[in-house]
XYZ file of C-alpha atoms in Angstrom:
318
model
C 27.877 60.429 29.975
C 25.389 60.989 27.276
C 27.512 58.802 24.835
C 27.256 55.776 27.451
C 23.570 56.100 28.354
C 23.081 55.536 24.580
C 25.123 52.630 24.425
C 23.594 50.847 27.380
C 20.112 51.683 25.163
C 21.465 50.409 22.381
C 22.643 47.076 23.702
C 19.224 46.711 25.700
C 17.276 46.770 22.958
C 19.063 44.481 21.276
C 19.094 41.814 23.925
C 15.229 42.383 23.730
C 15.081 41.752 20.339
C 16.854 38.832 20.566
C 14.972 37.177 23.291
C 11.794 38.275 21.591
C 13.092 36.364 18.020
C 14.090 33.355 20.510
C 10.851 33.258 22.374
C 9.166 33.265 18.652
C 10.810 31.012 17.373
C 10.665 28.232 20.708
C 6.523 28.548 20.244
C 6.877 27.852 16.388
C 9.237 24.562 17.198
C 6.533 23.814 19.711
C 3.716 24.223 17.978
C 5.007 22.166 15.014
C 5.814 19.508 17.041
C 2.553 19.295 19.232
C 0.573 19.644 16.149
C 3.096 16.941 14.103
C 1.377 13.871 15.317
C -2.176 14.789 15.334
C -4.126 16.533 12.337
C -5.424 20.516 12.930
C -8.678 20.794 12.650
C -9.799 23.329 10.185
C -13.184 25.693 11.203
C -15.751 25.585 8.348
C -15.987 29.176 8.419
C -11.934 29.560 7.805
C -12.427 27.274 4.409
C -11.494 29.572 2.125
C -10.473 27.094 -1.247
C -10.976 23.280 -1.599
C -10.387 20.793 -4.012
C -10.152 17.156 -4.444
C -6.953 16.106 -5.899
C -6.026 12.458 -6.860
C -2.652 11.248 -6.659
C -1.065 8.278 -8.422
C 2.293 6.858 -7.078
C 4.187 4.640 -8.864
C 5.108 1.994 -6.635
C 8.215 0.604 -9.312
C 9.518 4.525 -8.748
C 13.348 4.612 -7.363
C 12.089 7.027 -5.135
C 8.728 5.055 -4.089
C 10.055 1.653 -3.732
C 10.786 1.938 0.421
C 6.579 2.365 0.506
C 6.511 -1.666 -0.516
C 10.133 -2.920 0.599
C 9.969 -6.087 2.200
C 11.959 -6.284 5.457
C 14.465 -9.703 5.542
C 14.192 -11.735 8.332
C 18.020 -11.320 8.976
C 17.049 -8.469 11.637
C 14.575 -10.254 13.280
C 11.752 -9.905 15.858
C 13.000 -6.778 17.843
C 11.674 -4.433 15.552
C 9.127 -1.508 16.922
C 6.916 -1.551 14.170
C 4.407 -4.548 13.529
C 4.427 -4.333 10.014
C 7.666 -4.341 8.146
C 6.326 -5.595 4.510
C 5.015 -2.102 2.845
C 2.272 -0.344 2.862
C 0.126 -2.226 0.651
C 0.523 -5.879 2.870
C 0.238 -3.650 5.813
C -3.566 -2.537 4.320
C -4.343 -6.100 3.365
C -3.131 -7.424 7.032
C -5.186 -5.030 8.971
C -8.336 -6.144 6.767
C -7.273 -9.739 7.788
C -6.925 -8.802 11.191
C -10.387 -7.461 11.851
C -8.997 -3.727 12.473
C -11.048 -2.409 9.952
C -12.692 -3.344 6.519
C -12.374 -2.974 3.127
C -14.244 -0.720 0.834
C -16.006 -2.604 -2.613
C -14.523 0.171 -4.933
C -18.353 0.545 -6.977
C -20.320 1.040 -3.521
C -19.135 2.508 -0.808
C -21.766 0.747 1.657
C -20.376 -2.540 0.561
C -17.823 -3.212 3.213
C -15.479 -6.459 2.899
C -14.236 -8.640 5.486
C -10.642 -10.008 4.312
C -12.200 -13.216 2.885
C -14.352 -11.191 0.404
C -10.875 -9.341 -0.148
C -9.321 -11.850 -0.618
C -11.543 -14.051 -3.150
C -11.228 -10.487 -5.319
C -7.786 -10.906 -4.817
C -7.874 -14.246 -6.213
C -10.515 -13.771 -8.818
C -7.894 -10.770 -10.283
C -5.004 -13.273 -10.116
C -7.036 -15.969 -12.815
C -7.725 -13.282 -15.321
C -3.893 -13.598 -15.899
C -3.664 -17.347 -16.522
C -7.274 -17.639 -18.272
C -9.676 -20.202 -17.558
C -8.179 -22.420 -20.079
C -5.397 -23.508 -18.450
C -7.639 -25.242 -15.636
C -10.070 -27.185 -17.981
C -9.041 -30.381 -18.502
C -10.899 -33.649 -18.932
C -11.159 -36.615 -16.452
C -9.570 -38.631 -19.340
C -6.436 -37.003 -20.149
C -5.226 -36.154 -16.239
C -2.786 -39.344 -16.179
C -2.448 -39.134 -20.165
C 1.187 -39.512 -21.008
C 2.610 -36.032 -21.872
C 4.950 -37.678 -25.331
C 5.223 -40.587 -27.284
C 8.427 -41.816 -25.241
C 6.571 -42.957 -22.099
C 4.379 -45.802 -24.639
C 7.761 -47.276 -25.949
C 7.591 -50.266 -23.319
C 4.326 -51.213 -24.095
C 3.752 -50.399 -27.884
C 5.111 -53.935 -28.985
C 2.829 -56.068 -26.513
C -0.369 -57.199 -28.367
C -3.910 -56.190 -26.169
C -3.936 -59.449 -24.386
C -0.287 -59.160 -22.667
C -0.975 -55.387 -21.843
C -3.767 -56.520 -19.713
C -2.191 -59.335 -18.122
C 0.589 -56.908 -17.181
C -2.194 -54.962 -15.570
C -3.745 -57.599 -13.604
C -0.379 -59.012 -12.363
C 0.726 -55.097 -11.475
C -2.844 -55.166 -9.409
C -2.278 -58.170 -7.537
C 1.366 -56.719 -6.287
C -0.303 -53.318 -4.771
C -2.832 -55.473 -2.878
C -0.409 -58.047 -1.312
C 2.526 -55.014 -0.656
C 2.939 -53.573 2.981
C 2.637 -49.699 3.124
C 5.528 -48.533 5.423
C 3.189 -45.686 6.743
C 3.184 -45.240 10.818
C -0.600 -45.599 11.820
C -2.182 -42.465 13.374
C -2.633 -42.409 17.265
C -5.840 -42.855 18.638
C -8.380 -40.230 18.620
C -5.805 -38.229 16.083
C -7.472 -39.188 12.819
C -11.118 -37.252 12.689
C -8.851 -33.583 14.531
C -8.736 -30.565 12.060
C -5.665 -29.364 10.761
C -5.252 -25.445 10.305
C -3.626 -24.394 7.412
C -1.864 -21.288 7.740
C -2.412 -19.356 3.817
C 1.119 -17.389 3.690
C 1.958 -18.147 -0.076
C -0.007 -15.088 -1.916
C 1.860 -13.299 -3.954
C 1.028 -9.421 -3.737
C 3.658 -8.572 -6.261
C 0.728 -7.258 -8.775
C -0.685 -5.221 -6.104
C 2.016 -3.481 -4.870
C 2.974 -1.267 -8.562
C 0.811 1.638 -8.145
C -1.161 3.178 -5.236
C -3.616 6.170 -5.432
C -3.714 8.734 -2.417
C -6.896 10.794 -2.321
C -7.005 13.825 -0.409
C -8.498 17.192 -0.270
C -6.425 20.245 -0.718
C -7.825 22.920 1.351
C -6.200 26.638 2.067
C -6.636 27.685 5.402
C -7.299 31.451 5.807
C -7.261 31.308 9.512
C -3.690 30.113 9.204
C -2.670 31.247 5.968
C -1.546 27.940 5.003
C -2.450 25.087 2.203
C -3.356 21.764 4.504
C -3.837 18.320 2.801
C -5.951 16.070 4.304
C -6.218 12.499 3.181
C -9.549 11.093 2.727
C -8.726 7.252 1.409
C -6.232 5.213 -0.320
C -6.650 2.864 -3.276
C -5.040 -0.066 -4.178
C -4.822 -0.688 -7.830
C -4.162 -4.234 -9.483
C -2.009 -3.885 -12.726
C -1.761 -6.735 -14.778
C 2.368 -7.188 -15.864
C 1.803 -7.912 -19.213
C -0.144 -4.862 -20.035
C -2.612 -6.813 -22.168
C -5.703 -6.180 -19.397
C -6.871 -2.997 -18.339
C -5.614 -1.609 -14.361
C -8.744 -2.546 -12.074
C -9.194 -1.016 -8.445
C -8.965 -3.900 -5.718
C -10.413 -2.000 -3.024
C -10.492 1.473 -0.844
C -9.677 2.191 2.739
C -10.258 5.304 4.345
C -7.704 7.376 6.308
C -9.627 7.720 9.609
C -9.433 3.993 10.238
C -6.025 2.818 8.745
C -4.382 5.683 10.818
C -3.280 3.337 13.705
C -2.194 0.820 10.859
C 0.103 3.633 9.328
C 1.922 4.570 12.288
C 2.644 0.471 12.854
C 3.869 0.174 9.437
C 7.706 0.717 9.143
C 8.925 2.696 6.344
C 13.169 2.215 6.161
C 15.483 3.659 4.770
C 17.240 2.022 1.721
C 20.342 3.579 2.270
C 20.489 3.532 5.984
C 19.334 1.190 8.230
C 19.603 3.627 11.050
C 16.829 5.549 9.653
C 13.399 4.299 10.013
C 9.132 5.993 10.040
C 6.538 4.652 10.322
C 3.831 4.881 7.215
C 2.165 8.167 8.616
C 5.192 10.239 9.131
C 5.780 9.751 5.399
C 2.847 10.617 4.116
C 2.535 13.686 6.307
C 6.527 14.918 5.538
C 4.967 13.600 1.555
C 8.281 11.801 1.217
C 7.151 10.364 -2.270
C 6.361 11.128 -5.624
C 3.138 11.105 -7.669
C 1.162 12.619 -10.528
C -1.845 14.073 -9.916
C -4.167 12.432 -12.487
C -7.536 13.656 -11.331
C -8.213 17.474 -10.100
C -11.483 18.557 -8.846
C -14.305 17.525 -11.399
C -11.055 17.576 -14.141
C -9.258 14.108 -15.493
C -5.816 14.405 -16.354
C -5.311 12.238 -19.302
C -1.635 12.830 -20.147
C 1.975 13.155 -18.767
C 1.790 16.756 -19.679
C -1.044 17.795 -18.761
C -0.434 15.897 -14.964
C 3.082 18.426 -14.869
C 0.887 21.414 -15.761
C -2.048 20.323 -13.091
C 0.609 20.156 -10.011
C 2.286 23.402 -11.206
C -0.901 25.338 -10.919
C -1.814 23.805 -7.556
C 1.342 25.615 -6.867
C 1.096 28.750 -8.374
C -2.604 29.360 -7.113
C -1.380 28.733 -3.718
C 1.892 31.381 -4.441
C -0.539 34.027 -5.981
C -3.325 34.356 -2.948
C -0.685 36.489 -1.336
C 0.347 39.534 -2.271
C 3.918 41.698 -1.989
C-alpha cells in the first residue's frame, strides 16, 4: 500500500512540474510577442551600462543587399507594403512625402524638406562629372564635332556659301509645319512633370545605424535602441572622399520602417517589413565608432564587437 501511495506522489509531482515548466514557458512566448512590436521602456534608475555604438553596413554585402533590392513590377500592385524599393528610397520617399524631415548632417536644428534633400542630392551627383563638362561657349554649341561634316562646303568660295544660306532661309519660311494646332484655352495650362529618373544607385552602398547599447539590470538583458540612421553618399570611383547626405531619427521613420518591405532573395514567400529586420538585426555591420572611441581599422572593428560581447558575457557570474 505504502509502495503505491509513493507512486501516486511521485507521478503528481511530476505532472506539477510539468504544468509549472508549461505555464513558464506560455508567459515567456507571450511576453516576447506582446513586447515584439513595441520597444520596452527602460527605468532610468535600472540603467546600469550605456554606450553609443556606430554601425556601418555595407549595402554591396551578399548578406545586406535585400535592405536596397528593388522589387520588379512583374508582381504588381497587391503588395501589403507601400514601399518595395529598399530602405534607403523608402527614407528619401517619406521626406518627399511630408511624413517627416530630413536632418542637415552639421546641425541638427537644420531640418530639410525633400527639395533641400534633394538639391544636396543633386549637388553630390555634379562633384562626379565636374563642372567642366557643363561649360561650354554660345559659339561652339552647333560647332561641328569633326572635319567630315565641312566636306560639302569646303570647296564653295564665301560668296556661294552664303547664297546657299539665304536660299536654305527662304525654304523654312515658305514650308508648312505639319504640327496639329493646340485647342483653345490649352496653350497658357501648366504641365506637371513627374521627376522619377534619379538615380540613387550612389546612395544606396553603405548605411550607418546609430544606436545606444544599454544593459538592463532590471531585466538582466543588453537592449539596443536605435537613435538615427545615416545615409552616406560614396563616390564609385573612389577618387572623392564618402560625405553624409543626411540623418533621420528612429522615432519618426518608425511607421516608414514597418511599410517598407524587406524580401527574401531566395524565397518569395518570405517577406518583413524594414523594422522587423532591424529588431531580429538580420544584417551585418562593423562597428566603426564606440563610445567617445573611433575605430580606424578592420581589426580593430573585429576586436570592438568582440568586447561588446564579452563585457556583456562577464557581468554574470557562475
Amino acid at each position: 500500500m505504502k509502495h503505491v501511495n509513493l507512486h501516486r506522489l511521485v507521478n503528481t509531482n511530476q505532472m506539477r512540474n510539468t504544468f509549472f515548466i508549461a505555464c513558464t514557458l506560455l508567459v515567456s512566448l507571450f511576453t516576447c510577442l506582446t513586447s515584439f512590436g513595441q520597444e520596452r521602456k527602460i527605468r532610468e534608475a535600472d540603467i546600469f551600462w550605456k554606450k553609443r555604438v556606430v554601425n556601418r553596413i555595407s549595402l554591396i554585402e551578399k548578406i545586406n543587399k535585400p535592405l536596397v533590392t528593388h522589387a520588379p513590377s512583374y508582381y504588381g500592385q497587391d503588395d501589403q507594403y507601400a514601399e518595395t524599393d529598399g530602405i534607403v528610397v523608402s527614407l528619401i520617399n517619406g521626406v518627399r512625402g511630408g511624413k517627416y524631415q530630413a536632418i542637415h548632417p552639421d546641425n541638427w536644428d537644420h531640418e530639410m524638406n525633400y527639395a533641400e534633400l534633394r538639391e544636396r542630392m543633386e549637388e553630390f551627383e555634379k562633384d562626379l562629372m565636374g563642372d567642366s563638362q557643363w561649360e561650354e561657349e554660345e559659339d561652339d554649341v552647333f560647332a561641328p564635332a569633326n572635319d567630315f561634316l565641312m566636306e560639302e562646303t569646303d570647296d564653295l568660295s564665301s560668296q556661294e556659301r552664303e547664297d546657299t544660306q539665304v536660299e536654305g532661309e527662304a525654304m523654312l519660311e515658305g514650308e508648312d509645319w505639319p504640327f496639329e494646332e493646340l485647342e483653345a484655352g490649352t496653350a497658357n495650362e501648366p504641365v506637371e512633370y513627374i521627376d522619377n529618373t534619379f538615380d540613387h544607385t550612389n546612395f544606396e552602398k553603405v548605411l550607418h545605424i546609430v544606436e545606444d547599447w544599454i544593459f538592463d539590470k532590471g531585466s538582466s538583458e543588453m537592449v539596443q535602441r536605435i537613435a538615427f540612421f545615416e545615409i552616406i553618399w560614396v563616390d564609385p570611383s573612389g577618387s572623392l572622399p564618402e560625405q553624409v547626405l543626411a540623418r533621420f531619427k528612429w522615432e519618426d521613420v518608425k511607421e516608414q520602417m514597418e511599410q517598407t518591405k524587406w524580401q527574401n532573395m531566395h524565397n518569395d514567400g518570405e517577406s518583413k517589413s524594414m523594422k522587423e529586420i532591424v529588431a531580429l538585426r538580420r544584417f551585418n555591420s562593423l562597428v566603426i565608432h564606440l563610445g567617445n572611441r573611433p575605430i580606424r581599422s578592420l581589426h580593430e572593428a573585429i576586436q570592438a564587437k568582440r568586447e561588446l560581447v564579452e563585457f556583456e558575457h562577464n557581468l554574470w557570474s557562475y
